[in-house]
Structures are given as structure tokens and as C-alpha cells.
Amino acid sequence: MAEMKDVFGQEPHPVEDDLYKEPMRKRRKSDRDQRFRAFPSVEQSALKEYEKLESRTRRVLSNTYQKLIQSVFLDDSIPNGVKYLINRLLALIEKPTVDPIYIGLFGSTGAGKSSLINAIIQQAMFLPVSGESICTSCIVQVSSGCCAQYEAKIHLLSDQEWREELKNLTKLLHRTEELGREEADAWNRDEAVEEATWKLQMIYGNGAESKNYEELLRAKPKRKIPTSRVITLKAEEAEELSIKLDPYIRTQRRDWDGEAAEMHIWPLIKHVEVTLPKSDLIPEGVVLVDIPGTGDFNSKRDEMWKKTIDKCSVIWVISDIERVSGGRAHEDLLNESIKACQRGFCRDVALVVTKTDKLHLPEYLRERKAGNQAIQSQREAVLERNEMIKLQRTRILKEKLKIPKLREYVRKRLLDKKRRTVTKYVTEAFGLLLLTDSFSSTQNLPNEHLHMSVLRRFAEEKVELLEKAIGQCFACMEQPLQEGVRTARTSYRYILRACLVRSKGNQGFHQTLKAVCLKNGIYASRTLARIDLNEALTQPIYDQIDPVFGSIFRTGRPTGSALMPHIDAFKHSLQEKMTEIGIRSGWKYDSCKNNFLIQEISAILGGLEDHILRRKRRVYESLTASVQSDLKLCYEEAAQITGKKACERMKDAIRRGVDQQVAEGMFERAQERMQHQFQQLKTGIVEKVKGSIATMLTLASSQGDGLYKELADVGSEYKEMEKLHRSLREVAENARLRKGMQEFLLRASPSKAGPPGTSL
């Protein structure tokens, strides 16, 4: 498939690789109609119109593609302009309808994430729930699709990924000398030891914890592992699939003595994808993700945990009513979610409070300090307490988090994304058809070469101004970085002490600390709070830079340091100049050329925004990555320590290593590496813009030597695409009209508040 890098002015794909590839097949009409069952009728009408527009646009593009393929099929060489055009057509034909909207449900043990998903899909026990302990053991994605049955795909770690974890698990359990009774008891109570022992016993049986790495490699698992590393479950009914799926994703108690074969592979499960048949409750294109709160000891699962959080465009922080007003775990999850807004695609974080009917009346009345009105019942107490909590959290979060009606919120997000995506898609296709049609009627206009030279010089000047503006945006980071580094240098010992001290001393912490060192400063388990020494040490820097970093990459309301307004201004100035030169040069007789230039610059810079969003994660995480790299030898040294008082000796090794690295400029190097990442991002943006503009102007110029050849007539496709482009405005107007009529009817008949089941 031709990718966006072709649009950015790099070499197009070779003709033999892509030109003769069959575009994707069309979706059947009945399938398309069923996709919108989750929407009320007014929104269904708008979605069907957008779907029809997109489908007809794909058909026009496909017809154009086939004609061009036939016209060059027997040619020994194909001009570069035609290669570019055919690759762009194929990329648009195969472009996904709408990228899924990932909504992450993020919460600590027992907060009610699975219960909330069950409530949204109206299947009370579909995902395992428990009020007492952690239930869901891995990332679970729930979506609806075209399948006729309920389906689950259980993805397992690859053989190489499991070998890596197996090596670390056996290192944790390896003892080089006999321990005294007290030390042995502390060892056995260590959370990391218990977790490692449990995992090995689940896969290989009792006694596996006493074997070394090589012995376990030769051992036969208790259950056969599929070579595909994917287990697929299907069922006609939700309850049937739930029963089949439960043993795979429910966290089993460590004292459980059953023999269900499914649970024997739990440590190998990476993530689970559940697909529902077409649903009235979850629109197709929305993925609800149940995300465990702390990550995982396995590197691949932990990386997936982070990436899953980062790809969510919406995060719901789930907390029950007793934890939302306090509790470290809740605040940690909230901070992790807000970090996802900085480094990932998340643009919206919402706080969702569960179990709001949970209250012990006598205790509440005793703690209630004020209120002239007496509480008469449990219900009155619950309502008063919930309102108090809501006001408190609203004030604390400063409107960063809102509590929406969940299903309605999901539908509106998807409808808005569909509208924007189809509008962009049809507009981009129209520009491409403009160019294609002009290929067959290229004519040399008076002084065209001169006018194109003027346009090139203008674009070069604007690129220089854009480069300067980007540099000024990124320069805003310099002062907060310096202040953050100064704060980090003065506070790192206190932070490190807080990370290494436990309320019970070293009891049960020895091997947990070793696990931290084995994973280069990070330990994530399903029962303890996540430990990340690198992140903790750099947190004072992040506290300083977060407001500025967020304002640079914010895509909503522009700020003084925002990057995207400068790119938008660059786009508009180029488009205005193209129109001006087009009028002067006589392009009014060749409007295809002018319109193509205007449309193509929008497509190029639209792709640039996606590139920036993908790269900002690398920029943001460069601080912790730098510190982790500098402390690698320190962690390796500490991980090798064994014997008496090993825990204290490991802590001392870590303290010495951090002291040494700070003295040698660890935080300053982290600052330099982040600034280097910003510089690389700026260079990448400028190079992409330069290459893209040069390619676009060369293609648009009829003076280009060897770019064109006589192609098949696509005039009919161009005319149809022109009608579709005009239809965009009609569809938008129809949607506004329907919405206005619906609001009028709702005001006139308040009892008709909407279809049943549209909000929680």
C-alpha cells in the first residue's frame, strides 16, 4: 500500500510492488445499515449519508485507478508523476473508513472497570467481576463488528517473549546460599517471589519454582500451547462466551486447587480481544479497553500496557466512591492518565465514579459535620454524600475531568469523527481527481514557468519562517527544563529514600527490589503499586515542563506556544498565494491545477499533524529513557547482590550509583537529550514540508520533463467526484436541520427524551 511518506516527497513505491494490487472489496449494504443500530434515528440518517458519500467516493477512485492501470499496463517505464498518482489513488482506496476510537477504562483493583463495561453492553456478568479482589488479569478489548457470533481472541506471548520472562523469573527465585529461618520467612513473604512462584507453577506444575532456567526450557507445560499463539473462542450467546472466556481472564486465587486446563496458561496471555455481534449499545468503531492499573513484570506486556494507554483518545478513570475522595492509588492513576494526554493521542480524560450507592449510614452520620437538615434515610445520605464528592473533585481537578452520560458521549465522539474523516477524505479525493483529469489535458500556459518559480520562492520563504516559528515554540521548553533540573538535583535523595523505604522495613521487599533492578528501575505487578525509579527521579522536571509541553502540542484552543497554529498559518498563506498566482497566470482556464494545489497542501499538512502526534511520545519520554540508560550499570550491579542483608546492600548500591550519576550530570544529560529530540522533530517537520511542496509543485507544472504521458479519459469520474464534493455541504446542512428539528420536538414533548438505553 502506498503510505503517507510518498506524499511527503520521498520516492514513490516501485510500480511492480503496488500498482497492480487489488483494492479492498466493498462492504455489503446490509452490513453497513446494521452498523448504526446503536444510534438514534436522527444520527443514523447523518451517518448513512456520510457512509454513502464515502462509498461512492471509493467507487470513483477505484474506477479511476483501474483506468490508469490499464493505460500503463504494457509500458516499459512509467513517468514519476503517474507513479505518484497511482500510489496516491491506491492509498486513498485502502484508507480505513474511520480509525477506531479507543476508550480506556483505567482503575485500580476492584474499582469496577469490568462492571462498567458489563453495564454498557447490558450483560451483567460478561466480564468477571468481584467486590473482593482483582478480577481481570490482562488487557481486554471489547468492540462490536460484523461477526454473527460472540467471539474472543486470546493472544499469547511468543516463545521468545516467554523465554525472556522465564529467565527473569528464575533469577528472582535463585538463592545462592542457605538462609536463616527469619530471612527465609521474609523471602517467602516477598510479593515478587510469590508472583514468580505462582506463574511457574501454573505453567509447569508444583516444584517448578525450584528448577533453573535450562531445566524449565526442557520441561513440558501442563497444557499444550498453540503454535499460532492465538486461542479463538466462539459462542451463539453472550453468556456462553462469558463462561468459556472466564478462566482465561479471571485472576485465580493462589490457594485455588482446581484443575481447569484454561487457567494453566494465564501467565502466557498478552491481551484479549472480544467482538460482539452488531450491537445497539456499542457502535462499530468504538473499542472499550479494560486496562489493569499497574502494568506487568513482563517487558512486552508492560510495553503493551503503556501503548494501550497512549493510543486511547479518551480515558475514563474509574474509581469507587470510597476511593475517589482520597487514596494514593486513585491519584497515581489520575496522574498516569494525564501523562497520556501529554505523550499519546488522548484528548479527553473523564472521572467515572462507581458504587455510589455504597454507604454505611451510622458511620456517615457520625462523621457528618454540618447541615441544618436532618438525614432521614439511607437514600438521603447517599445523595448528599455524592453531591459533596462531586463538588469536591470538580474543584480539585479544575474541570480537567468531566462525568458524561457514557453511551451518549461515545456516540457523539464517533459521529463527530466520522463527519471530520469523511469530509477530509472526499476533499482529498476531489483534489486527486482534479490532478488526474488535468493529466489528460495538460497545456502550456503563457509565462507558467515564471509563475511556478515565483510560487516556489514564496514557498521557500514561508518554510524558513515556519522553521523559525517552530524553533520559537520549542524554545519555550528551555526555562522550565532548567528549573526542573535544578529541582531534581536538590530533591533526588528525598525521592529515592521515599521509593526505597517500606512501612514494614525490608520484610518481604528483598526480591521485589531485585525485580526492580532486573527491569532497569521498573517493577509492575498485579497487586502492588507500580514502582518506577526513573520516572520518580525525573518527576520534578516533568512538574515544571508539563504545562508548557501540553500547550505546545495542544490541538484545541491555541496558546502562545502552540505548534499547530503556525502550521495552519503556513497552509493558509500558501493556499492564498496559489490562488493569487493562479488568477494572474491564467489558471482560471485550468482551474484543475489551482484546485489540486490547494487541496493537496491540505492533505500534506494533515498527514504532518499525524506525524507530530506519533513523534511526541518519543520526545516526552526522553527524560526517563535518559535516566534509565545512565543508571543501567547501577541496576545491574544491585541485581547481583545476594546473601545476608542483601536488601540494604542493594539499596546502598542504588544510592551510590544515583549519587555518582547526578554528580556527573545525569539530569543535565536528560535535558540535553530532550532538547535534541525537539531539534530532531523540528528538522523532520521542515524536511517533510520542503520535500512535499517540491514534489507537489513539480507534479503540477506542465513544464516537468518526462512526468506525464497520455492517460485514459477520466472526465466522467471527475464530474461525479465534483458532485460528491458539493454534496458535503448538503449533508452537513441536513444534519444540522435534523438536529434542530429533534431539539424542537424534545422541547415540545419533554417526555420523549430519547431512545431507551442511551445513557447510564
PDB file of N, CA, C and O in Angstrom, residues 99 107 130 142 157 173 232 254 278 280 294 400 410 504 571 577 582 589 600 635 663-664 670 690:
ATOM      1  N   ASP A  99     -10.505   5.287  11.807  1.00  0.00           N
ATOM      2  CA  ASP A  99      -9.684   4.600  12.805  1.00  0.00           C
ATOM      3  C   ASP A  99     -10.505   4.410  14.072  1.00  0.00           C
ATOM      4  O   ASP A  99     -11.273   5.300  14.462  1.00  0.00           O
ATOM      5  N   GLY A 107      -8.327   1.911  36.102  1.00  0.00           N
ATOM      6  CA  GLY A 107      -8.669   1.969  37.512  1.00  0.00           C
ATOM      7  C   GLY A 107      -7.920   0.919  38.297  1.00  0.00           C
ATOM      8  O   GLY A 107      -7.368  -0.029  37.747  1.00  0.00           O
ATOM      9  N   SER A 130     -15.711  -8.968  40.791  1.00  0.00           N
ATOM     10  CA  SER A 130     -15.655  -9.392  42.187  1.00  0.00           C
ATOM     11  C   SER A 130     -15.493  -8.161  43.038  1.00  0.00           C
ATOM     12  O   SER A 130     -14.731  -7.257  42.693  1.00  0.00           O
ATOM     13  N   VAL A 142     -13.049  -4.711  24.104  1.00  0.00           N
ATOM     14  CA  VAL A 142     -14.416  -5.109  23.755  1.00  0.00           C
ATOM     15  C   VAL A 142     -14.934  -4.173  22.674  1.00  0.00           C
ATOM     16  O   VAL A 142     -14.916  -2.952  22.837  1.00  0.00           O
ATOM     17  N   LEU A 157       1.891 -14.664  24.657  1.00  0.00           N
ATOM     18  CA  LEU A 157       3.285 -14.265  24.440  1.00  0.00           C
ATOM     19  C   LEU A 157       3.938 -15.208  23.432  1.00  0.00           C
ATOM     20  O   LEU A 157       3.652 -16.405  23.420  1.00  0.00           O
ATOM     21  N   LEU A 173      14.020 -16.202  41.758  1.00  0.00           N
ATOM     22  CA  LEU A 173      13.867 -17.325  42.683  1.00  0.00           C
ATOM     23  C   LEU A 173      15.187 -18.007  43.021  1.00  0.00           C
ATOM     24  O   LEU A 173      15.211 -18.956  43.809  1.00  0.00           O
ATOM     25  N   THR A 232      -8.914 -18.964  19.835  1.00  0.00           N
ATOM     26  CA  THR A 232     -10.166 -18.337  19.418  1.00  0.00           C
ATOM     27  C   THR A 232     -11.346 -19.071  20.039  1.00  0.00           C
ATOM     28  O   THR A 232     -11.439 -20.299  19.958  1.00  0.00           O
ATOM     29  N   ARG A 254      -4.418 -17.689  44.629  1.00  0.00           N
ATOM     30  CA  ARG A 254      -3.202 -18.505  44.723  1.00  0.00           C
ATOM     31  C   ARG A 254      -3.436 -19.797  45.496  1.00  0.00           C
ATOM     32  O   ARG A 254      -2.670 -20.733  45.374  1.00  0.00           O
ATOM     33  N   LYS A 278     -23.265  -7.227  15.919  1.00  0.00           N
ATOM     34  CA  LYS A 278     -23.747  -5.851  15.793  1.00  0.00           C
ATOM     35  C   LYS A 278     -24.609  -5.492  16.988  1.00  0.00           C
ATOM     36  O   LYS A 278     -25.523  -6.197  17.349  1.00  0.00           O
ATOM     37  N   ASP A 280     -26.732  -2.710  19.633  1.00  0.00           N
ATOM     38  CA  ASP A 280     -27.471  -1.471  19.820  1.00  0.00           C
ATOM     39  C   ASP A 280     -26.805  -0.579  20.851  1.00  0.00           C
ATOM     40  O   ASP A 280     -27.239   0.550  21.067  1.00  0.00           O
ATOM     41  N   THR A 294      -1.641  -1.261  36.874  1.00  0.00           N
ATOM     42  CA  THR A 294      -0.228  -1.114  37.244  1.00  0.00           C
ATOM     43  C   THR A 294       0.777  -1.583  36.211  1.00  0.00           C
ATOM     44  O   THR A 294       1.975  -1.448  36.421  1.00  0.00           O
ATOM     45  N   LYS A 400     -10.656  19.605  34.577  1.00  0.00           N
ATOM     46  CA  LYS A 400      -9.928  18.730  33.652  1.00  0.00           C
ATOM     47  C   LYS A 400     -10.733  17.480  33.356  1.00  0.00           C
ATOM     48  O   LYS A 400     -10.627  16.895  32.279  1.00  0.00           O
ATOM     49  N   VAL A 410     -20.070   8.444  23.917  1.00  0.00           N
ATOM     50  CA  VAL A 410     -19.398   7.589  22.934  1.00  0.00           C
ATOM     51  C   VAL A 410     -19.966   7.837  21.542  1.00  0.00           C
ATOM     52  O   VAL A 410     -19.221   7.959  20.564  1.00  0.00           O
ATOM     53  N   LYS A 504       7.093  -1.681  56.540  1.00  0.00           N
ATOM     54  CA  LYS A 504       7.489  -2.859  57.317  1.00  0.00           C
ATOM     55  C   LYS A 504       8.990  -3.131  57.208  1.00  0.00           C
ATOM     56  O   LYS A 504       9.445  -4.256  57.374  1.00  0.00           O
ATOM     57  N   LYS A 571      -0.116  26.855   5.927  1.00  0.00           N
ATOM     58  CA  LYS A 571      -1.008  26.283   4.914  1.00  0.00           C
ATOM     59  C   LYS A 571      -1.850  27.370   4.256  1.00  0.00           C
ATOM     60  O   LYS A 571      -1.944  27.451   3.019  1.00  0.00           O
ATOM     61  N   LYS A 577      -1.587  32.325  -1.759  1.00  0.00           N
ATOM     62  CA  LYS A 577      -0.638  32.676  -2.819  1.00  0.00           C
ATOM     63  C   LYS A 577      -0.920  31.866  -4.085  1.00  0.00           C
ATOM     64  O   LYS A 577      -0.809  32.388  -5.206  1.00  0.00           O
ATOM     65  N   GLY A 582      -2.613  31.814  -9.446  1.00  0.00           N
ATOM     66  CA  GLY A 582      -3.490  31.138 -10.394  1.00  0.00           C
ATOM     67  C   GLY A 582      -4.296  32.110 -11.214  1.00  0.00           C
ATOM     68  O   GLY A 582      -4.469  31.945 -12.431  1.00  0.00           O
ATOM     69  N   TYR A 589      -8.462  29.294 -16.628  1.00  0.00           N
ATOM     70  CA  TYR A 589      -8.807  28.392 -17.729  1.00  0.00           C
ATOM     71  C   TYR A 589      -8.353  26.958 -17.423  1.00  0.00           C
ATOM     72  O   TYR A 589      -8.649  26.047 -18.161  1.00  0.00           O
ATOM     73  N   GLU A 600      -4.156  19.578  -2.249  1.00  0.00           N
ATOM     74  CA  GLU A 600      -3.027  18.713  -1.909  1.00  0.00           C
ATOM     75  C   GLU A 600      -2.231  19.257  -0.729  1.00  0.00           C
ATOM     76  O   GLU A 600      -1.727  18.493   0.089  1.00  0.00           O
ATOM     77  N   TYR A 635      21.816  -0.483  38.217  1.00  0.00           N
ATOM     78  CA  TYR A 635      20.788  -1.504  38.440  1.00  0.00           C
ATOM     79  C   TYR A 635      21.366  -2.910  38.298  1.00  0.00           C
ATOM     80  O   TYR A 635      21.042  -3.815  39.075  1.00  0.00           O
ATOM     81  N   ALA A 663      26.137  13.538  40.170  1.00  0.00           N
ATOM     82  CA  ALA A 663      27.360  14.352  40.217  1.00  0.00           C
ATOM     83  C   ALA A 663      27.976  14.516  38.831  1.00  0.00           C
ATOM     84  O   ALA A 663      28.600  15.552  38.529  1.00  0.00           O
ATOM     85  N   GLU A 664      27.812  13.512  37.986  1.00  0.00           N
ATOM     86  CA  GLU A 664      28.384  13.564  36.632  1.00  0.00           C
ATOM     87  C   GLU A 664      27.436  14.185  35.616  1.00  0.00           C
ATOM     88  O   GLU A 664      27.712  14.170  34.419  1.00  0.00           O
ATOM     89  N   ALA A 670      19.833  14.457  30.617  1.00  0.00           N
ATOM     90  CA  ALA A 670      18.426  14.220  30.271  1.00  0.00           C
ATOM     91  C   ALA A 670      17.827  15.449  29.595  1.00  0.00           C
ATOM     92  O   ALA A 670      17.082  15.344  28.611  1.00  0.00           O
ATOM     93  N   LYS A 690       9.399  20.661   3.063  1.00  0.00           N
ATOM     94  CA  LYS A 690      10.167  21.035   1.873  1.00  0.00           C
ATOM     95  C   LYS A 690      10.011  20.006   0.757  1.00  0.00           C
ATOM     96  O   LYS A 690       9.738  20.349  -0.399  1.00  0.00           O
TER      97      LYS A 690
END
